[in-house]
PDB file of C-alpha atoms in Angstrom:
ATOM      1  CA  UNK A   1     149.208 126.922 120.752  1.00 50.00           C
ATOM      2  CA  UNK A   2     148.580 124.125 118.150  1.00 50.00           C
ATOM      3  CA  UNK A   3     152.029 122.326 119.755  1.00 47.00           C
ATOM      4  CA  UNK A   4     150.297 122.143 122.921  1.00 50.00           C
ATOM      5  CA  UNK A   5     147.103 121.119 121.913  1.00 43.00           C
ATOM      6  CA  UNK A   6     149.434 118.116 119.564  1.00 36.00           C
ATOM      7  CA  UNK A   7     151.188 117.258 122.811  1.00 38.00           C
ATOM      8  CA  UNK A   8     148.402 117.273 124.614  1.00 41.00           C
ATOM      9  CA  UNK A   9     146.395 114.483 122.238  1.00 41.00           C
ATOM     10  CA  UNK A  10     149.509 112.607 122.020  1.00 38.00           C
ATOM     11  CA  UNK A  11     149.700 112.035 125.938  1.00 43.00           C
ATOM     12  CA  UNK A  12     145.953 111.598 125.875  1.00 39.00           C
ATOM     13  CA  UNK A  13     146.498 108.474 123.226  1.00 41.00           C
ATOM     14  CA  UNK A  14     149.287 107.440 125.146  1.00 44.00           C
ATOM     15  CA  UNK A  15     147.404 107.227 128.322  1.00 46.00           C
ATOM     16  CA  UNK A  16     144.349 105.557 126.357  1.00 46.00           C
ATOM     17  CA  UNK A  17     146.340 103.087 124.178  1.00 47.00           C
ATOM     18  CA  UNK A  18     146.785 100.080 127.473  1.00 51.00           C
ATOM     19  CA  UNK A  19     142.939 100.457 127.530  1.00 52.00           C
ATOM     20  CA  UNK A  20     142.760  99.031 124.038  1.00 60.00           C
ATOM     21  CA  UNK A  21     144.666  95.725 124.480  1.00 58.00           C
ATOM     22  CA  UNK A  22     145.544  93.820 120.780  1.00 93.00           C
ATOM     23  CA  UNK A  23     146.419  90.611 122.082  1.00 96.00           C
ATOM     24  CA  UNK A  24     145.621  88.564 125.032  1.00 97.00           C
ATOM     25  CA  UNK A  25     145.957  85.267 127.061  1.00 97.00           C
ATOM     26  CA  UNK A  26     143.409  82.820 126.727  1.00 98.00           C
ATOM     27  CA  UNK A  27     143.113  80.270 129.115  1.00 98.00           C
ATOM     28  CA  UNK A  28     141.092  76.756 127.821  1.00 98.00           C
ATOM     29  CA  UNK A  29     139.857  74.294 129.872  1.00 98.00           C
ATOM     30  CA  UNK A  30     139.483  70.608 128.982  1.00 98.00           C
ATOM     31  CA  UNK A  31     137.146  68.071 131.490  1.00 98.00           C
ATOM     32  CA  UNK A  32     136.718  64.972 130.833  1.00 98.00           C
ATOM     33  CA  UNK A  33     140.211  64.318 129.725  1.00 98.00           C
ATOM     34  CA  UNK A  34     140.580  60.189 129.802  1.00 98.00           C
ATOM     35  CA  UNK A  35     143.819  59.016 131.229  1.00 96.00           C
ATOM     36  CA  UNK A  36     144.830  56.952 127.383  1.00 95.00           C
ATOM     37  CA  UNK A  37     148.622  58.348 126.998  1.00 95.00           C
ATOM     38  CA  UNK A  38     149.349  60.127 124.195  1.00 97.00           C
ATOM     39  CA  UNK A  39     149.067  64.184 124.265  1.00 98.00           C
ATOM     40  CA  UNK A  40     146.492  66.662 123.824  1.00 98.00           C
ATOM     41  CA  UNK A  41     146.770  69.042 121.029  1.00 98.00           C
ATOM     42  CA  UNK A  42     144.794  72.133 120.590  1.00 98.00           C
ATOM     43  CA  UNK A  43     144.464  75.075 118.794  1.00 97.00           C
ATOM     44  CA  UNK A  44     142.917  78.553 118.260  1.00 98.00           C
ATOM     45  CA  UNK A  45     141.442  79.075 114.455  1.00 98.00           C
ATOM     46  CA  UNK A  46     140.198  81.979 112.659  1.00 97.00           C
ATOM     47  CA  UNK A  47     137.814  81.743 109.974  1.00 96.00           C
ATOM     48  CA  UNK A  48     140.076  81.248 106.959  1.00 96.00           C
ATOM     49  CA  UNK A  49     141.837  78.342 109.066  1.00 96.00           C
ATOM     50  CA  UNK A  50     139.221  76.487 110.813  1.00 97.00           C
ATOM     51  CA  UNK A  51     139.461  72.720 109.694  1.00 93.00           C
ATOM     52  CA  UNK A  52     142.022  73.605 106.722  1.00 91.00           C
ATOM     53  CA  UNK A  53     145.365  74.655 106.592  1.00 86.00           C
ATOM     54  CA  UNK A  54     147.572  75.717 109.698  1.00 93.00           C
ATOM     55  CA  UNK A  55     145.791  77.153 112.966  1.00 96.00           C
ATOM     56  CA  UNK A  56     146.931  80.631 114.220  1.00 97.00           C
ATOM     57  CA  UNK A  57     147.851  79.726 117.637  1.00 97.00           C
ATOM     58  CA  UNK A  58     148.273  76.179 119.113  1.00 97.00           C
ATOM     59  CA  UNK A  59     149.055  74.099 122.075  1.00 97.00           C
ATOM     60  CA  UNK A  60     149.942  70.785 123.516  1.00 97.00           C
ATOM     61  CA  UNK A  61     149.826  69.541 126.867  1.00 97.00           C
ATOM     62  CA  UNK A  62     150.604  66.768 128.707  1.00 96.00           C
ATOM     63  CA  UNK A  63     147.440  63.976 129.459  1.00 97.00           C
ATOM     64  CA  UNK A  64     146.193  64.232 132.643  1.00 94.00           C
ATOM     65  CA  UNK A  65     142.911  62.388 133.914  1.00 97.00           C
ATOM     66  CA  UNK A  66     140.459  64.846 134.487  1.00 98.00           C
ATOM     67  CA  UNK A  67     141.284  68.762 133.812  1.00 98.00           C
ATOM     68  CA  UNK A  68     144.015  69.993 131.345  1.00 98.00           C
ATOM     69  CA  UNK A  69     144.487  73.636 131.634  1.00 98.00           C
ATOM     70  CA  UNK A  70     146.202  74.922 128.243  1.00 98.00           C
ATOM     71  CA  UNK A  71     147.128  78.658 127.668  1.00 98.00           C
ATOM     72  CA  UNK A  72     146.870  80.430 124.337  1.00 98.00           C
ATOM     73  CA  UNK A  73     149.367  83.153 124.376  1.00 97.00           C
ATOM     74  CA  UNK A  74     149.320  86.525 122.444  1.00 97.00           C
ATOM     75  CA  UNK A  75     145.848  85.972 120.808  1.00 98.00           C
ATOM     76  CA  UNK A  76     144.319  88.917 118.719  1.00 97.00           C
ATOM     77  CA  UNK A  77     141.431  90.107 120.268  1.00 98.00           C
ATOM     78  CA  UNK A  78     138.816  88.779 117.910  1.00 97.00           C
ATOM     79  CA  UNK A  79     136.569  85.176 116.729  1.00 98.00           C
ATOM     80  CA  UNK A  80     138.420  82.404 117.639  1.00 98.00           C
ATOM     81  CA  UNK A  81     137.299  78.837 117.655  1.00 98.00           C
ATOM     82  CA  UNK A  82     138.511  76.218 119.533  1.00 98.00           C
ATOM     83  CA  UNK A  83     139.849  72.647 118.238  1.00 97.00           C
ATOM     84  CA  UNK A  84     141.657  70.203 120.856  1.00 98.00           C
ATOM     85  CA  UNK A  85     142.397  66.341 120.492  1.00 97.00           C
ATOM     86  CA  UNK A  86     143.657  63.275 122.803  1.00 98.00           C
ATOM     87  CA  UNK A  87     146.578  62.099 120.320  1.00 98.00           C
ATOM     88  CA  UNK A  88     146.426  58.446 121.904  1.00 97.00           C
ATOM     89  CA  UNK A  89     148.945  57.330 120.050  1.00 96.00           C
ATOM     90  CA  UNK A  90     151.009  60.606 119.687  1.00 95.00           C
ATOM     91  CA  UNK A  91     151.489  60.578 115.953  1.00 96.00           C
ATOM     92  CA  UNK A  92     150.460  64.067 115.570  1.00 93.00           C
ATOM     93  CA  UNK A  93     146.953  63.510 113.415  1.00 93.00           C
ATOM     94  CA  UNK A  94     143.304  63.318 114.509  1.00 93.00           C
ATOM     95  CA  UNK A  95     142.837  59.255 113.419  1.00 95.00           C
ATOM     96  CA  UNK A  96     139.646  58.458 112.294  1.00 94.00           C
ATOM     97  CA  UNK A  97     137.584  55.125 112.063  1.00 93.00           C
ATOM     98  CA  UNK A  98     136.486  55.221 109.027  1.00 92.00           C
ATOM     99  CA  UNK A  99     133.739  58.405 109.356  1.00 87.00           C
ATOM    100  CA  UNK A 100     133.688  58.546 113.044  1.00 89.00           C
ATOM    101  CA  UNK A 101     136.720  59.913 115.363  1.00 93.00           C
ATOM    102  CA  UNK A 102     138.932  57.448 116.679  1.00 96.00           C
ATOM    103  CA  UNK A 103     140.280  59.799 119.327  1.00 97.00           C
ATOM    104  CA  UNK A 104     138.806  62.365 121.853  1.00 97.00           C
ATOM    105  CA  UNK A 105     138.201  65.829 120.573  1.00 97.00           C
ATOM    106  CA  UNK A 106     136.671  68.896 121.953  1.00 98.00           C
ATOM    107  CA  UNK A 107     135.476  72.071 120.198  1.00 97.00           C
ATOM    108  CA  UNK A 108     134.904  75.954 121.692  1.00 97.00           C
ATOM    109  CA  UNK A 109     130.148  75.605 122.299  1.00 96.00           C
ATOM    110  CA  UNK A 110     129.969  72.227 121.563  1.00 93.00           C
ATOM    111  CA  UNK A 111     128.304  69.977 124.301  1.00 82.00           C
ATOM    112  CA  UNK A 112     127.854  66.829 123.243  1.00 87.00           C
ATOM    113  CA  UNK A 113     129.346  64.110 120.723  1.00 89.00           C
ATOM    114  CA  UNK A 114     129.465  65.912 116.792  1.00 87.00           C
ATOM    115  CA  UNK A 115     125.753  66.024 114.426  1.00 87.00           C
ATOM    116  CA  UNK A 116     127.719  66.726 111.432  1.00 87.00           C
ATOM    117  CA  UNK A 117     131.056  68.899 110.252  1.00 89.00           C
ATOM    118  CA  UNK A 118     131.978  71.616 113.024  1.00 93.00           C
ATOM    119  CA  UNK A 119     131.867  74.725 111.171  1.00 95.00           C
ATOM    120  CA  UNK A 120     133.363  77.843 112.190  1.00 97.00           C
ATOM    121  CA  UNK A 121     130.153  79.965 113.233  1.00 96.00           C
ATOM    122  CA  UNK A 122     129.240  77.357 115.219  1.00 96.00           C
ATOM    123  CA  UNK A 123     132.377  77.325 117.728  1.00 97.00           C
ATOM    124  CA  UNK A 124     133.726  80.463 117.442  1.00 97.00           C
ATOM    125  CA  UNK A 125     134.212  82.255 120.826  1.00 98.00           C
ATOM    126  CA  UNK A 126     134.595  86.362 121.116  1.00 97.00           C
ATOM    127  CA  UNK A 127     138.263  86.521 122.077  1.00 98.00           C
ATOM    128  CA  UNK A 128     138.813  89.608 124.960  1.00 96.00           C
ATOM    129  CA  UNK A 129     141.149  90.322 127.701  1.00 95.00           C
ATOM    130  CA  UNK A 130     140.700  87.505 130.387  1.00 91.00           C
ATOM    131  CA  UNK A 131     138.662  85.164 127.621  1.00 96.00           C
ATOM    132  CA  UNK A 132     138.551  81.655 129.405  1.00 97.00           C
ATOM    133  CA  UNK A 133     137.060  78.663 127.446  1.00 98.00           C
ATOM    134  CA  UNK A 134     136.027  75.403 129.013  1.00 98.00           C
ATOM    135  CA  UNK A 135     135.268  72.598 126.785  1.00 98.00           C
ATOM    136  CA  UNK A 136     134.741  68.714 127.645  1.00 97.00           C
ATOM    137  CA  UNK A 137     136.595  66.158 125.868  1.00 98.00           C
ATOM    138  CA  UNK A 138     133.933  63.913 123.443  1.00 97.00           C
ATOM    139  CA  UNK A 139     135.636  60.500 123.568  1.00 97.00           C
ATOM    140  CA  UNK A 140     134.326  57.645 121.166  1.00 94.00           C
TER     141      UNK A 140
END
């Protein structure tokens, strides 16, 4: 009786566990995107990563003058936030003029030009199965 009622509740988990996905696709959206050459780069950030240090996830595209469509694969369900750039001149960093960005950059709930340091709380986006993020591109 007890191996029956063990199979049992191991076909029930096993029946349950695609209900609970761990990881999923997200799909960003960048508007705005200004047709300058370079690349865009983007990326997906936890807490312990956002602004410092290497991103979990990332992705580049290709600059296209209007919509970039970028897809984040594998992502833990979870807080993400979202960091994306126009590298104009493709060197791989986010050039500043002095204080003030030199390039285009977007950020996951941010609609309008930066007040101030981005901070993680204040972009992060509840990552779930079929999570799509649209941001515009903030361009100096």
């Amino acid at each position: 009786m007890k191996m029956i009622a063990l199979v049992g509740t191991l076909a029930l988990t096993a029946l349950a566990a695609p209900a609970f996905a761990q990881s999923t696709d997200v799909t960003v959206t960048l508007t705005g995107v200004e047709a300058r050459g370079g690349q865009i780069l983007a990326s997906l950030a936890g807490p312990d990563t956002f602004m410092r240090g290497q991103p979990e996830h990332s992705a580049r595209g290709e600059v296209v003058a209007g919509t970039v469509t970028l897809t984040f694969r594998d992502v833990p369900v979870g807080d993400w936030a979202l960091m994306a750039m126009h590298d104009e001149n493709a060197n791989g960093e986010f050039d500043m003029n002095g204080y003030m960005p030199a390039e285009g950059y977007a950020f996951s709930n941010l609609g309008g030009p930066l007040m101030g340091m981005p901070s993680f709380g204040m972009h992060k986006v509840a990552v779930a199965a079929g999570t799509t993020i649209t941001a515009p591109m903030i361009y100096p």
